[in-house]
CSV table of C-alpha atoms in Angstrom, one decimal:
chain,number,residue,atom,x,y,z
T,168,MET,CA,-84.8,31.8,107.0
T,169,LEU,CA,-82.1,34.4,106.8
T,170,PRO,CA,-81.9,37.3,109.3
T,171,ASP,CA,-83.0,40.6,108.1
T,172,LYS,CA,-79.4,42.1,108.3
T,173,LEU,CA,-78.1,39.5,106.2
T,174,LYS,CA,-81.0,39.7,103.7
T,175,SER,CA,-80.2,43.4,103.3
T,176,MET,CA,-76.6,42.7,102.7
T,177,LEU,CA,-77.4,40.2,100.0
T,178,ARG,CA,-80.1,42.4,98.3
T,179,GLY,CA,-79.0,44.3,95.3
T,180,PRO,CA,-78.4,48.1,95.4
T,181,ARG,CA,-81.7,49.8,95.8
T,182,ALA,CA,-79.9,52.5,93.5
T,183,GLY,CA,-79.3,49.9,90.9
T,184,GLN,CA,-83.0,50.3,90.0
T,185,GLN,CA,-82.4,53.8,88.7
T,186,ALA,CA,-85.7,54.1,87.1
T,187,SER,CA,-87.6,53.4,90.3
T,188,VAL,CA,-85.8,56.1,92.3
T,189,PRO,CA,-88.8,58.4,93.5
T,190,THR,CA,-88.8,62.0,92.6
T,191,PRO,CA,-86.9,63.6,95.7
T,192,PRO,CA,-88.9,66.4,97.4
T,193,PRO,CA,-87.5,69.9,97.1
T,194,ARG,CA,-84.1,69.8,98.5
T,195,ALA,CA,-84.7,73.1,100.2
T,196,LEU,CA,-86.9,71.3,102.5
T,197,LEU,CA,-84.4,68.7,103.3
T,198,SER,CA,-81.2,70.6,103.4
T,199,GLY,CA,-82.4,73.4,105.7
T,200,LYS,CA,-80.1,74.0,108.7
T,201,PRO,CA,-81.6,73.8,112.2
T,202,PRO,CA,-83.7,77.0,112.4
T,203,SER,CA,-82.1,78.4,115.4
T,204,GLY,CA,-78.7,78.4,113.7
T,205,GLU,CA,-77.5,76.0,116.3
T,206,ALA,CA,-76.1,72.5,115.2
T,207,ALA,CA,-76.3,69.4,117.3
T,208,VAL,CA,-72.9,68.0,117.7
T,209,GLY,CA,-71.4,64.7,119.1
T,210,GLU,CA,-68.2,63.0,119.2
T,211,ARG,CA,-67.6,59.3,118.0
T,212,SER,CA,-64.6,57.1,117.3
T,213,SER,CA,-64.1,56.2,113.8
T,214,ARG,CA,-62.4,53.0,112.6
T,215,GLY,CA,-62.3,54.3,109.2
T,216,LEU,CA,-60.6,57.3,110.1
T,217,GLU,CA,-58.2,55.5,112.3
T,218,GLU,CA,-57.4,53.2,109.2
T,219,PHE,CA,-57.0,56.2,106.9
T,220,PHE,CA,-54.5,58.0,109.2
T,221,ARG,CA,-52.7,54.7,109.6
T,222,TYR,CA,-51.6,55.2,106.0
T,223,VAL,CA,-51.0,58.9,106.0
T,224,ARG,CA,-49.6,59.8,109.4
T,225,ASP,CA,-46.2,58.4,109.1
T,226,THR,CA,-45.2,60.4,106.0
T,227,SER,CA,-45.2,64.0,105.9
T,228,GLY,CA,-45.6,66.3,102.9
T,229,LEU,CA,-48.7,64.3,101.5
T,230,THR,CA,-51.4,66.1,99.6
T,231,ILE,CA,-54.8,65.6,101.1
T,232,LEU,CA,-58.2,66.5,99.6
T,233,ASP,CA,-61.1,67.2,102.0
T,234,LEU,CA,-64.5,67.3,100.1
T,235,GLY,CA,-66.3,68.8,103.1
T,236,PRO,CA,-66.6,72.4,103.9
T,237,ALA,CA,-63.4,74.0,105.3
T,238,THR,CA,-63.2,73.5,109.1
T,239,GLN,CA,-60.5,74.9,111.4
T,240,ALA,CA,-60.2,71.4,113.1
T,241,ASN,CA,-59.6,69.5,109.8
T,242,ILE,CA,-57.2,72.2,108.6
T,243,ASN,CA,-55.3,72.1,111.8
T,244,PHE,CA,-55.1,68.4,112.1
T,245,ILE,CA,-54.0,67.8,108.6
T,246,THR,CA,-51.5,70.5,108.4
T,247,ASN,CA,-50.0,69.6,111.9
T,248,LEU,CA,-49.3,66.2,110.5
T,249,GLY,CA,-47.1,68.1,108.0
T,250,HIS,CA,-49.4,67.6,105.1
T,251,ARG,CA,-50.9,70.1,102.5
T,252,ILE,CA,-54.7,70.2,102.6
T,253,TYR,CA,-57.1,71.2,99.8
T,254,THR,CA,-60.6,71.8,100.5
T,255,ALA,CA,-63.5,71.7,98.2
T,256,ASP,CA,-66.9,72.3,99.6
T,257,PHE,CA,-68.4,69.6,97.5
T,258,LEU,CA,-72.2,69.9,98.6
T,259,GLN,CA,-72.2,73.7,98.1
T,260,VAL,CA,-70.8,73.3,94.6
T,261,LEU,CA,-73.5,70.6,93.9
T,262,ASP,CA,-76.2,72.8,95.1
T,263,ASP,CA,-74.9,75.7,93.2
T,264,THR,CA,-74.7,73.8,89.8
T,265,PHE,CA,-77.8,71.8,90.1
T,266,GLY,CA,-80.0,74.1,92.1
T,267,LEU,CA,-81.7,73.6,95.4
T,268,ASN,CA,-84.9,72.1,94.0
T,269,ASP,CA,-83.2,69.6,91.7
T,270,THR,CA,-84.5,71.5,88.7
T,271,VAL,CA,-81.7,70.4,86.6
T,272,ASP,CA,-81.2,66.6,86.0
T,273,GLN,CA,-77.9,65.4,87.5
T,274,SER,CA,-77.6,63.2,84.5
T,275,ASN,CA,-77.3,66.1,82.1
T,276,PRO,CA,-74.0,65.5,80.4
T,277,GLY,CA,-73.3,69.3,80.1
T,278,ARG,CA,-74.1,70.0,83.5
T,279,ILE,CA,-71.9,67.1,84.8
T,280,GLU,CA,-68.9,68.3,83.0
T,281,TYR,CA,-69.6,71.9,84.4
T,282,PHE,CA,-69.8,70.5,87.9
T,283,MET,CA,-66.6,68.3,87.4
T,284,LYS,CA,-64.7,71.5,86.4
T,285,GLN,CA,-66.1,73.3,89.4
T,286,ALA,CA,-65.5,70.7,92.0
T,287,LEU,CA,-62.8,68.3,90.9
T,288,ASP,CA,-60.7,70.1,88.4
T,289,TYR,CA,-57.3,68.7,89.5
T,290,PRO,CA,-54.3,67.2,87.7
T,291,ALA,CA,-53.9,63.5,87.6
T,292,ASP,CA,-52.3,61.7,90.3
T,293,HIS,CA,-52.4,64.8,92.5
T,294,PHE,CA,-53.6,63.6,95.9
T,295,ASP,CA,-52.2,61.1,98.4
T,296,GLY,CA,-55.5,60.9,100.3
T,297,VAL,CA,-59.1,62.0,99.9
T,298,LEU,CA,-61.6,62.6,102.7
T,299,ILE,CA,-64.9,62.2,100.9
T,300,TRP,CA,-67.1,61.9,103.9
T,301,ASP,CA,-70.8,61.4,103.0
T,302,VAL,CA,-71.1,63.4,99.9
T,303,LEU,CA,-71.4,60.7,97.3
T,304,GLU,CA,-74.7,59.5,98.8
T,305,TYR,CA,-76.4,62.6,97.2
T,306,LEU,CA,-75.3,62.0,93.7
T,307,ALA,CA,-77.7,60.6,91.0
T,308,PRO,CA,-76.0,57.5,89.3
T,309,ALA,CA,-74.7,59.2,86.2
T,310,LEU,CA,-73.1,62.0,88.3
T,311,LEU,CA,-71.8,59.5,90.8
T,312,THR,CA,-70.1,57.4,88.1
T,313,ALA,CA,-68.4,60.5,86.7
T,314,VAL,CA,-67.2,61.6,90.1
T,315,VAL,CA,-65.9,58.2,91.1
T,316,ASP,CA,-64.1,58.0,87.6
T,317,ARG,CA,-62.4,61.5,88.3
T,318,LEU,CA,-61.4,60.5,91.7
T,319,SER,CA,-59.6,57.6,90.3
T,320,GLN,CA,-57.7,59.8,88.1
T,321,ILE,CA,-56.6,62.5,90.6
T,322,VAL,CA,-55.4,60.0,93.3
T,323,ARG,CA,-52.1,58.4,93.2
T,324,LYS,CA,-51.6,54.9,93.3
T,325,LYS,CA,-51.6,53.2,96.7
T,326,SER,CA,-53.5,56.2,98.1
T,327,TYR,CA,-56.5,55.9,100.3
T,328,MET,CA,-60.0,57.6,100.4
T,329,LEU,CA,-62.4,57.6,103.1
T,330,ALA,CA,-66.1,57.7,102.6
T,331,PHE,CA,-69.3,57.3,104.6
T,332,PHE,CA,-72.6,55.9,103.5
T,333,HIS,CA,-75.8,55.2,105.5
T,334,ALA,CA,-76.3,51.6,106.0
T,335,ASP,CA,-80.2,51.7,106.4
T,336,ASP,CA,-81.5,51.3,102.9
T,337,LYS,CA,-85.2,52.4,103.9
T,338,GLN,CA,-84.5,55.8,104.5
T,339,ASP,CA,-86.1,58.6,102.6
T,340,SER,CA,-83.9,61.3,104.0
T,341,VAL,CA,-80.7,61.0,106.0
T,342,PRO,CA,-79.0,63.6,108.2
T,343,TYR,CA,-75.9,65.1,106.8
T,344,TYR,CA,-73.0,66.2,108.9
T,345,MET,CA,-70.0,68.3,109.1
T,346,PHE,CA,-67.1,66.1,110.2
T,347,ARG,CA,-64.4,67.6,112.3
T,348,ILE,CA,-61.3,65.6,113.1
T,349,GLN,CA,-60.6,65.5,116.7
T,350,SER,CA,-58.0,62.9,116.8
T,351,LEU,CA,-56.5,60.1,114.7
T,352,SER,CA,-59.6,58.0,115.6
T,353,THR,CA,-62.2,60.5,116.7
T,354,LEU,CA,-64.5,62.6,114.9
T,355,GLN,CA,-66.8,65.5,115.9
T,356,VAL,CA,-70.0,65.4,113.8
T,357,ALA,CA,-72.0,68.5,113.5
T,358,HIS,CA,-75.7,67.8,112.3
T,359,GLN,CA,-76.4,70.2,109.5
T,360,GLY,CA,-79.9,69.1,108.3
T,361,GLN,CA,-81.5,66.4,106.3
T,362,ARG,CA,-81.1,65.4,102.7
T,363,ARG,CA,-82.6,63.0,100.3
T,364,PRO,CA,-80.1,60.4,99.4
T,365,ALA,CA,-80.0,59.9,95.6
T,366,GLN,CA,-79.0,56.3,96.1
T,367,LEU,CA,-78.4,54.0,99.0
T,368,PHE,CA,-75.8,51.3,98.9
T,369,ASN,CA,-75.0,48.0,100.6
T,370,ASN,CA,-71.6,46.3,100.6
T,371,ARG,CA,-72.1,44.8,97.3
T,372,SER,CA,-73.1,47.9,95.4
T,373,LEU,CA,-70.2,49.7,97.0
T,374,GLU,CA,-67.8,47.1,95.8
T,375,LYS,CA,-69.2,47.6,92.4
T,376,LEU,CA,-69.0,51.3,92.6
T,377,PHE,CA,-65.3,51.3,93.5
T,378,GLY,CA,-64.6,48.3,91.2
T,379,LYS,CA,-61.6,50.0,89.4
T,380,PHE,CA,-59.8,50.6,92.7
T,381,GLU,CA,-57.7,48.1,94.3
T,382,SER,CA,-59.5,47.3,97.4
T,383,VAL,CA,-62.6,48.4,99.5
T,384,LYS,CA,-62.9,47.8,103.3
T,385,PHE,CA,-65.9,48.3,105.2
T,386,PHE,CA,-66.7,49.4,109.0
T,387,LEU,CA,-70.2,49.3,110.2
T,388,THR,CA,-70.7,51.7,112.9
T,389,LYS,CA,-73.5,51.6,115.7
T,390,GLU,CA,-75.1,54.6,114.1
T,391,ARG,CA,-75.7,52.4,111.1
T,392,LEU,CA,-73.1,54.3,109.0
T,393,ARG,CA,-70.9,52.4,106.7
T,394,GLU,CA,-67.2,53.8,106.7
T,395,VAL,CA,-65.4,52.7,103.7
T,396,ILE,CA,-61.6,52.8,102.9
T,397,ILE,CA,-60.9,52.7,99.4
T,398,LYS,CA,-57.4,51.9,98.2
T,399,ALA,CA,-56.5,53.3,94.8
S,122,MET,CA,-70.5,126.2,153.5
S,123,TRP,CA,-70.7,124.1,150.3
S,124,ASN,CA,-70.2,120.8,152.3
S,125,LYS,CA,-72.9,121.6,154.7
S,126,LYS,CA,-75.7,121.0,152.2
S,127,ARG,CA,-74.3,117.6,151.5
S,128,ASP,CA,-73.9,116.6,155.0
S,129,GLU,CA,-77.7,117.4,155.4
S,130,GLU,CA,-78.6,114.7,152.9
S,131,PRO,CA,-79.8,111.4,154.4
S,132,PRO,CA,-77.3,108.5,153.8
S,133,ARG,CA,-78.6,106.2,151.0
S,134,SER,CA,-78.4,102.4,151.5
S,135,TYR,CA,-77.2,100.3,148.7
S,136,THR,CA,-79.5,97.7,147.3
S,137,PRO,CA,-78.2,95.1,144.9
S,138,PRO,CA,-80.2,94.4,141.7
S,139,PRO,CA,-82.0,91.0,141.7
S,140,PRO,CA,-80.1,88.3,140.1
S,141,PRO,CA,-81.3,87.5,136.6
S,142,PRO,CA,-83.7,84.5,136.5
S,143,LYS,CA,-82.0,81.1,135.6
S,144,PRO,CA,-83.1,79.7,132.2
S,145,ALA,CA,-85.1,76.3,132.6
S,146,PRO,CA,-83.1,73.3,131.5
S,147,VAL,CA,-84.1,71.8,128.1
S,148,ALA,CA,-84.3,68.1,127.7
S,149,ALA,CA,-82.2,67.0,124.7
S,150,PRO,CA,-83.8,64.5,122.2
S,151,PRO,CA,-82.7,61.0,122.3
S,152,SER,CA,-79.9,60.3,119.6
S,153,PRO,CA,-77.6,57.4,118.9
S,154,ILE,CA,-74.7,59.9,119.1
S,155,GLU,CA,-74.3,61.8,122.1
S,156,THR,CA,-75.0,65.4,121.3
S,157,LYS,CA,-74.9,68.7,122.5
S,158,LYS,CA,-75.9,72.1,121.2
S,159,GLU,CA,-73.4,74.4,119.7
S,160,ILE,CA,-73.7,77.9,118.5
S,161,THR,CA,-72.0,78.4,115.2
S,162,PRO,CA,-69.3,79.5,114.5
S,163,VAL,CA,-67.0,77.0,116.1
S,164,SER,CA,-63.4,77.4,115.9
S,165,SER,CA,-60.6,76.1,117.8
S,166,MET,CA,-59.0,79.6,117.9
S,167,PRO,CA,-60.6,82.7,119.2
S,168,VAL,CA,-61.9,85.1,116.7
S,169,GLY,CA,-62.5,88.6,117.5
S,170,LYS,CA,-65.5,90.7,116.5
S,171,PHE,CA,-64.9,92.6,113.3
S,172,GLU,CA,-64.8,96.3,113.8
S,173,PRO,CA,-64.3,98.6,110.8
S,174,PRO,CA,-60.8,100.1,111.0
S,175,ASN,CA,-60.1,103.5,112.4
S,176,SER,CA,-59.7,105.8,109.4
S,177,SER,CA,-56.8,107.6,110.6
S,178,ALA,CA,-54.9,104.2,111.2
S,179,SER,CA,-55.4,102.6,107.7
S,180,ALA,CA,-55.9,103.4,104.0
S,181,SER,CA,-59.2,102.3,102.8
S,182,ILE,CA,-60.9,101.6,99.4
S,183,GLY,CA,-64.6,102.3,99.9
S,184,LYS,CA,-67.4,100.1,98.6
S,185,ALA,CA,-68.1,102.4,95.4
S,186,VAL,CA,-64.5,102.4,94.4
S,187,LYS,CA,-63.2,100.0,91.8
S,188,VAL,CA,-59.3,99.6,91.3
S,189,VAL,CA,-57.7,97.9,88.4
S,190,GLY,CA,-53.9,97.5,88.6
S,191,GLN,CA,-51.2,97.1,91.4
S,192,ILE,CA,-51.8,98.3,94.9
S,193,TYR,CA,-48.6,98.5,97.2
S,194,SER,CA,-49.6,99.7,100.6
S,195,ARG,CA,-47.1,100.6,103.4
S,196,GLU,CA,-49.9,101.0,105.9
S,197,ASP,CA,-52.7,98.9,106.9
S,198,LEU,CA,-55.3,98.6,104.2
S,199,TYR,CA,-59.0,98.2,104.2
S,200,VAL,CA,-60.8,97.1,101.0
S,201,ASP,CA,-64.4,97.4,100.8
S,202,GLY,CA,-64.7,97.8,97.1
S,203,GLU,CA,-63.4,96.0,94.0
S,204,VAL,CA,-59.8,95.4,93.1
S,205,GLU,CA,-58.5,93.6,90.1
S,206,GLY,CA,-54.7,93.0,89.8
S,207,THR,CA,-52.4,92.6,92.8
S,208,VAL,CA,-52.4,93.9,96.3
S,209,GLU,CA,-49.3,94.0,98.5
S,210,ALA,CA,-49.1,95.0,102.0
S,211,LEU,CA,-46.0,93.2,103.1
S,212,GLU,CA,-45.5,94.6,106.4
S,213,HIS,CA,-49.1,95.4,107.2
S,214,LYS,CA,-52.6,94.3,107.6
S,215,LEU,CA,-55.1,93.9,104.7
S,216,THR,CA,-58.8,93.6,105.5
S,217,ILE,CA,-61.3,92.7,102.8
S,218,GLY,CA,-64.5,94.2,104.0
S,219,PRO,CA,-67.9,92.6,103.8
S,220,ASN,CA,-68.6,94.4,100.4
S,221,GLY,CA,-65.0,93.8,99.2
S,222,ALA,CA,-64.5,91.8,96.0
S,223,VAL,CA,-60.8,91.2,95.2
S,224,ARG,CA,-59.7,89.4,92.2
S,225,ALA,CA,-56.2,89.5,92.7
S,226,GLY,CA,-53.0,87.9,94.1
S,227,VAL,CA,-52.6,89.1,97.6
S,228,LYS,CA,-49.5,89.3,99.7
S,229,ALA,CA,-49.7,90.9,103.2
S,230,ARG,CA,-48.5,90.5,106.6
S,231,GLU,CA,-51.9,89.7,107.9
S,232,VAL,CA,-55.1,89.1,105.9
S,233,VAL,CA,-58.6,89.3,107.2
S,234,ALA,CA,-61.3,88.2,104.8
S,235,LEU,CA,-65.0,89.0,105.3
S,236,GLY,CA,-65.7,89.5,101.6
S,237,THR,CA,-64.6,87.8,98.6
S,238,ILE,CA,-61.2,87.0,97.4
S,239,GLN,CA,-60.4,85.1,94.1
S,240,GLY,CA,-56.8,84.6,93.7
S,241,ASN,CA,-53.8,83.3,95.7
S,242,VAL,CA,-53.1,84.7,99.2
S,243,GLU,CA,-49.8,84.9,100.9
S,244,ALA,CA,-50.0,86.0,104.6
S,245,HIS,CA,-46.7,86.0,106.3
S,246,ASP,CA,-48.2,86.1,109.9
S,247,LYS,CA,-51.8,84.7,109.5
S,248,ILE,CA,-55.1,84.8,107.8
S,249,GLU,CA,-58.5,85.0,109.2
S,250,ILE,CA,-61.6,83.9,107.0
S,251,ARG,CA,-64.7,85.0,108.5
S,252,LYS,CA,-68.0,83.0,108.2
S,253,GLU,CA,-69.5,85.3,105.5
S,254,ALA,CA,-66.3,85.2,103.5
S,255,LYS,CA,-65.6,83.5,100.1
S,256,LEU,CA,-62.0,82.6,99.0
S,257,VAL,CA,-61.1,80.7,96.0
S,258,GLY,CA,-57.5,80.3,95.6
S,259,ASP,CA,-54.4,78.7,97.2
S,260,ILE,CA,-53.3,80.1,100.7
S,261,ARG,CA,-49.6,80.1,102.1
S,262,THR,CA,-49.5,81.3,105.6
S,263,ALA,CA,-48.0,80.7,109.0
S,264,ARG,CA,-51.4,80.4,110.8
S,265,ILE,CA,-54.9,80.2,109.5
S,266,ILE,CA,-58.2,80.9,111.3
S,267,ILE,CA,-61.4,79.9,109.5
S,268,GLU,CA,-64.8,80.0,110.7
S,269,ASP,CA,-67.6,77.6,110.1
S,270,GLY,CA,-69.6,78.9,107.2
S,271,ALA,CA,-66.9,80.3,105.2
S,272,TYR,CA,-66.5,79.2,101.8
S,273,PHE,CA,-63.0,78.1,100.8
S,274,LYS,CA,-61.8,76.2,97.9
S,275,GLY,CA,-58.1,75.9,97.2
S,276,SER,CA,-55.0,74.5,99.0
S,277,ILE,CA,-53.4,75.5,102.4
S,278,ASP,CA,-49.7,75.5,102.8
S,279,ILE,CA,-48.8,76.3,106.3
S,280,VAL,CA,-45.2,77.8,106.1
S,281,LYS,CA,-43.4,78.4,109.4
S,282,PRO,CA,-41.6,81.6,109.5
S,283,GLU,CA,-37.9,81.1,109.1
S,284,PRO,CA,-36.0,82.2,112.4
S,285,LYS,CA,-33.7,85.1,111.7
S,286,THR,CA,-29.9,84.2,111.8
S,287,ALA,CA,-28.0,85.4,114.9
S,288,PRO,CA,-25.3,87.7,114.0
S,289,LYS,CA,-22.0,86.1,114.4
S,290,ALA,CA,-20.3,86.6,117.9
S,291,ALA,CA,-17.2,88.5,118.2
S,292,PRO,CA,-13.9,86.6,117.6
S,293,ALA,CA,-12.7,85.0,120.8
S,294,ALA,CA,-9.1,86.2,120.1
S,295,GLN,CA,-10.2,89.7,120.4
S,296,PRO,CA,-9.6,91.3,123.9
S,297,ALA,CA,-12.7,91.4,126.1
S,298,SER,CA,-14.5,94.7,125.9
S,299,THR,CA,-16.0,96.7,128.9
S,300,PRO,CA,-18.7,95.2,130.8
S,301,ALA,CA,-21.2,97.9,129.4
S,302,ALA,CA,-20.2,97.0,125.8
S,303,SER,CA,-20.7,93.3,126.4
S,304,ALA,CA,-24.1,93.6,128.0
S,305,SER,CA,-25.4,95.4,124.9
S,306,ALA,CA,-24.3,92.4,122.6
S,307,PRO,CA,-27.1,91.0,120.9
S,308,GLN,CA,-28.7,87.6,122.4
S,309,PRO,CA,-29.3,84.8,120.0
S,310,ALA,CA,-32.5,84.1,121.8
S,311,HIS,CA,-33.8,87.6,121.1
S,312,ALA,CA,-32.7,87.5,117.5
S,313,SER,CA,-34.6,84.4,116.7
S,314,ALA,CA,-37.9,85.5,118.0
S,315,GLY,CA,-40.5,87.1,115.6
S,316,SER,CA,-41.5,86.5,112.1
S,317,GLY,CA,-39.0,86.2,109.1
S,318,ASP,CA,-38.8,85.2,105.6
S,319,PHE,CA,-40.8,82.2,104.2
S,320,LYS,CA,-39.5,78.7,103.8
S,321,ARG,CA,-41.2,75.8,102.1
């Protein structure tokens, strides 16, 4: 008998069964911010972040893309290292493009093209690092493939990307956070609400997803979050 | 005579107001990450409350006004209307009000955005992007303050102001001037303070 944890690692991606992905509830219900206007924040150490900065901290003048909303902490941290930062509020563009209630299918090619133009319209080999955070979890398979393809084009060879994925593949909705960099290995996470993940991943499905990149490295945190370092 | 009446009044004793009741502590829900409550917006730098500009201190474009073209301002400028083109207030502060919609390249000493800017922004001193603001474009500035909730898409280049070059000292061969004259000579430390031109 295999332990449950090992079983779940060996199991194929739940997302691989695209047809069986249930219709998500209205996103407005899931993505609502805490009603009081307050957000729960916490600090935690991040091996993934430490690994990411190991590669970008010693060289100045790099170009880093942050797919989260613009935050003072991240801007200060990245620019204080001597880098140039681009921010693109990826989830905001996602909601703006596909609507709050998922009325437009994320596999519509026209919509995908429009979304790519809004969110990731950058020249090839433009970035030396990408902070993806947890945004890829909320993309349906067709859109996700298009986004990962575009990311592979806009990052330079030997550059690094940091992405987070929830490790629990039985969740119907997951908390989504704003990530603020506090130090080379510490993140402040501010809970922004709940979202239904369009797909959930295990190590094998992540390796497949980032198959065109040179390497993929995983760190599993005690909050059951997979931190993934992808090398282009 | 006048003071007599006041003297007849009985002395009033001061009674301090009762202290406000302390709020009851609220138990936090259990969580894998140690959490605390924060009130947005959060910024690592203090952000002052926005107050509309004093009309006598700056020029303003009202919310019912649309300007297409180039604006050069030699005083602080408040834009609460629509502007298309370019806006320059190189030595002054430019404020885009909550109703302001600027589709223009912007250059100013200081920029405060509460409305919408679509275009590249150069703020020699600093730029503040408030939580309701929307900015799409590239920013070059010495300092940036951005509130959580603000929408920003573009790049940020932090460019440190180039220190002003100190004027050359008088040649040593010349005879020493009077003490009063030497005291008024420019000091390099003072000359290097303050903002100057950009450098990449």
